[in-house]
Amino acid sequence: MKISGEEAFRSYSQAVSNRGLSAIAEPEVSNNGVGVSGVVSIDKLNISSQARDIQLVKNSLAQLPDVREDRVAALKAQYESGTYQVSGEDIADLIIRRALADSTNI
């Protein structure tokens, strides 16, 4: 199933709001980099094991080809031999489903 950018963003936004998360507040810092309270601000980043796993999956997916060449070759052969048959009803059904999926607030 194809997931459009709109669906992915909507799902992410809903997950963030369900968990009660909001934009991260930034500490007040004066012009010299020292916090308003006089304490030097230090940035720290902790990456969870889940985030590391997600990054590994993303890297693995990035290495996969965008096009399934074997599938394209098979369809091309069917088209060239005149045996490729496509149903207009199936195409219309998929177009309507995609439009509904993109317009529905999940």
PDB file of C-alpha atoms in Angstrom:
ATOM      1  CA  MET A   1       0.000   0.000   0.000  1.00  0.00           C
ATOM      2  CA  LYS A   2       1.265   3.443  -0.849  1.00  0.00           C
ATOM      3  CA  ILE A   3       1.490   5.938   2.006  1.00  0.00           C
ATOM      4  CA  SER A   4       1.416   9.548   0.887  1.00  0.00           C
ATOM      5  CA  GLY A   5       3.289  12.347   2.598  1.00  0.00           C
ATOM      6  CA  GLU A   6       0.041  13.790   3.869  1.00  0.00           C
ATOM      7  CA  GLU A   7      -0.914  10.511   5.557  1.00  0.00           C
ATOM      8  CA  ALA A   8       2.508  10.148   7.154  1.00  0.00           C
ATOM      9  CA  PHE A   9       2.460  13.721   8.485  1.00  0.00           C
ATOM     10  CA  ARG A  10      -1.106  13.339   9.763  1.00  0.00           C
ATOM     11  CA  SER A  11      -0.209  10.096  11.555  1.00  0.00           C
ATOM     12  CA  TYR A  12       2.905  11.657  13.083  1.00  0.00           C
ATOM     13  CA  SER A  13       0.976  14.737  14.236  1.00  0.00           C
ATOM     14  CA  GLN A  14      -1.715  12.578  15.790  1.00  0.00           C
ATOM     15  CA  ALA A  15       0.840  10.412  17.595  1.00  0.00           C
ATOM     16  CA  VAL A  16       2.542  13.506  19.012  1.00  0.00           C
ATOM     17  CA  SER A  17      -0.747  15.024  20.178  1.00  0.00           C
ATOM     18  CA  ASN A  18      -1.925  11.703  21.682  1.00  0.00           C
ATOM     19  CA  ARG A  19       1.192  11.580  23.820  1.00  0.00           C
ATOM     20  CA  GLY A  20       0.684  15.146  25.009  1.00  0.00           C
ATOM     21  CA  LEU A  21       3.882  16.365  23.391  1.00  0.00           C
ATOM     22  CA  SER A  22       4.301  19.827  21.993  1.00  0.00           C
ATOM     23  CA  ALA A  23       7.046  21.952  20.568  1.00  0.00           C
ATOM     24  CA  ILE A  24      10.214  21.847  22.643  1.00  0.00           C
ATOM     25  CA  ALA A  25      10.732  25.009  24.640  1.00  0.00           C
ATOM     26  CA  GLU A  26      14.146  26.561  24.199  1.00  0.00           C
ATOM     27  CA  PRO A  27      15.974  27.964  27.229  1.00  0.00           C
ATOM     28  CA  GLU A  28      16.401  31.690  27.511  1.00  0.00           C
ATOM     29  CA  VAL A  29      19.931  32.638  26.521  1.00  0.00           C
ATOM     30  CA  SER A  30      21.602  36.030  26.530  1.00  0.00           C
ATOM     31  CA  ASN A  31      23.841  37.244  23.698  1.00  0.00           C
ATOM     32  CA  ASN A  32      27.022  35.784  25.222  1.00  0.00           C
ATOM     33  CA  GLY A  33      25.717  32.185  25.341  1.00  0.00           C
ATOM     34  CA  VAL A  34      25.237  32.205  29.104  1.00  0.00           C
ATOM     35  CA  GLY A  35      21.763  31.435  30.379  1.00  0.00           C
ATOM     36  CA  VAL A  36      19.692  34.266  31.847  1.00  0.00           C
ATOM     37  CA  SER A  37      20.204  32.761  35.292  1.00  0.00           C
ATOM     38  CA  GLY A  38      23.990  33.016  34.841  1.00  0.00           C
ATOM     39  CA  VAL A  39      24.486  29.303  34.179  1.00  0.00           C
ATOM     40  CA  VAL A  40      26.174  28.230  30.969  1.00  0.00           C
ATOM     41  CA  SER A  41      23.683  26.425  28.736  1.00  0.00           C
ATOM     42  CA  ILE A  42      24.761  22.954  27.627  1.00  0.00           C
ATOM     43  CA  ASP A  43      23.019  20.984  24.917  1.00  0.00           C
ATOM     44  CA  LYS A  44      22.715  17.254  25.429  1.00  0.00           C
ATOM     45  CA  LEU A  45      21.289  14.589  23.167  1.00  0.00           C
ATOM     46  CA  ASN A  46      20.257  11.105  24.239  1.00  0.00           C
ATOM     47  CA  ILE A  47      19.318   8.663  21.508  1.00  0.00           C
ATOM     48  CA  SER A  48      17.154   5.756  22.562  1.00  0.00           C
ATOM     49  CA  SER A  49      17.678   2.233  21.318  1.00  0.00           C
ATOM     50  CA  GLN A  50      14.395   2.568  19.427  1.00  0.00           C
ATOM     51  CA  ALA A  51      15.735   5.633  17.602  1.00  0.00           C
ATOM     52  CA  ARG A  52      18.891   3.701  16.716  1.00  0.00           C
ATOM     53  CA  ASP A  53      16.777   0.829  15.383  1.00  0.00           C
ATOM     54  CA  ILE A  54      14.712   3.236  13.312  1.00  0.00           C
ATOM     55  CA  GLN A  55      17.884   4.752  11.877  1.00  0.00           C
ATOM     56  CA  LEU A  56      19.182   1.282  10.951  1.00  0.00           C
ATOM     57  CA  VAL A  57      15.918   0.508   9.157  1.00  0.00           C
ATOM     58  CA  LYS A  58      16.016   3.852   7.339  1.00  0.00           C
ATOM     59  CA  ASN A  59      19.584   3.192   6.203  1.00  0.00           C
ATOM     60  CA  SER A  60      18.625  -0.292   5.003  1.00  0.00           C
ATOM     61  CA  LEU A  61      15.639   1.065   3.087  1.00  0.00           C
ATOM     62  CA  ALA A  62      17.787   3.767   1.498  1.00  0.00           C
ATOM     63  CA  GLN A  63      19.944   1.038  -0.033  1.00  0.00           C
ATOM     64  CA  LEU A  64      16.974  -0.657  -1.720  1.00  0.00           C
ATOM     65  CA  PRO A  65      16.222   0.331  -5.318  1.00  0.00           C
ATOM     66  CA  ASP A  66      13.276   2.663  -5.887  1.00  0.00           C
ATOM     67  CA  VAL A  67      12.085   0.547  -8.813  1.00  0.00           C
ATOM     68  CA  ARG A  68      11.450  -3.187  -8.809  1.00  0.00           C
ATOM     69  CA  GLU A  69      13.153  -3.868 -12.112  1.00  0.00           C
ATOM     70  CA  ASP A  70      11.932  -7.477 -12.299  1.00  0.00           C
ATOM     71  CA  ARG A  71       8.314  -6.322 -11.976  1.00  0.00           C
ATOM     72  CA  VAL A  72       8.809  -3.560 -14.552  1.00  0.00           C
ATOM     73  CA  ALA A  73      10.385  -6.023 -17.002  1.00  0.00           C
ATOM     74  CA  ALA A  74       7.499  -8.482 -16.586  1.00  0.00           C
ATOM     75  CA  LEU A  75       4.872  -5.772 -17.149  1.00  0.00           C
ATOM     76  CA  LYS A  76       6.789  -4.396 -20.127  1.00  0.00           C
ATOM     77  CA  ALA A  77       6.919  -7.866 -21.690  1.00  0.00           C
ATOM     78  CA  GLN A  78       3.168  -8.317 -21.169  1.00  0.00           C
ATOM     79  CA  TYR A  79       2.467  -4.898 -22.693  1.00  0.00           C
ATOM     80  CA  GLU A  80       4.675  -5.516 -25.719  1.00  0.00           C
ATOM     81  CA  SER A  81       3.142  -8.943 -26.351  1.00  0.00           C
ATOM     82  CA  GLY A  82      -0.387  -7.542 -26.048  1.00  0.00           C
ATOM     83  CA  THR A  83      -1.313  -9.737 -23.080  1.00  0.00           C
ATOM     84  CA  TYR A  84      -1.393  -6.951 -20.476  1.00  0.00           C
ATOM     85  CA  GLN A  85      -4.994  -6.326 -19.487  1.00  0.00           C
ATOM     86  CA  VAL A  86      -5.983  -3.590 -17.082  1.00  0.00           C
ATOM     87  CA  SER A  87      -9.465  -3.076 -15.672  1.00  0.00           C
ATOM     88  CA  GLY A  88     -10.844   0.441 -15.835  1.00  0.00           C
ATOM     89  CA  GLU A  89     -12.918  -0.332 -12.744  1.00  0.00           C
ATOM     90  CA  ASP A  90      -9.799  -1.311 -10.782  1.00  0.00           C
ATOM     91  CA  ILE A  91      -8.049   1.914 -11.770  1.00  0.00           C
ATOM     92  CA  ALA A  92     -11.084   4.034 -10.841  1.00  0.00           C
ATOM     93  CA  ASP A  93     -11.400   2.208  -7.522  1.00  0.00           C
ATOM     94  CA  LEU A  94      -7.760   2.880  -6.648  1.00  0.00           C
ATOM     95  CA  ILE A  95      -8.015   6.555  -7.642  1.00  0.00           C
ATOM     96  CA  ILE A  96     -11.056   7.019  -5.398  1.00  0.00           C
ATOM     97  CA  ARG A  97      -9.440   5.149  -2.489  1.00  0.00           C
ATOM     98  CA  ARG A  98      -6.285   7.311  -2.723  1.00  0.00           C
ATOM     99  CA  ALA A  99      -8.345  10.507  -2.814  1.00  0.00           C
ATOM    100  CA  LEU A 100     -10.398   9.408   0.197  1.00  0.00           C
ATOM    101  CA  ALA A 101      -7.309   8.333   2.137  1.00  0.00           C
ATOM    102  CA  ASP A 102      -5.642  11.702   1.536  1.00  0.00           C
ATOM    103  CA  SER A 103      -8.737  13.697   2.499  1.00  0.00           C
ATOM    104  CA  THR A 104      -9.760  11.710   5.591  1.00  0.00           C
ATOM    105  CA  ASN A 105      -8.553  12.911   8.970  1.00  0.00           C
ATOM    106  CA  ILE A 106      -7.467   9.821  10.830  1.00  0.00           C
TER     107      ILE A 106
END
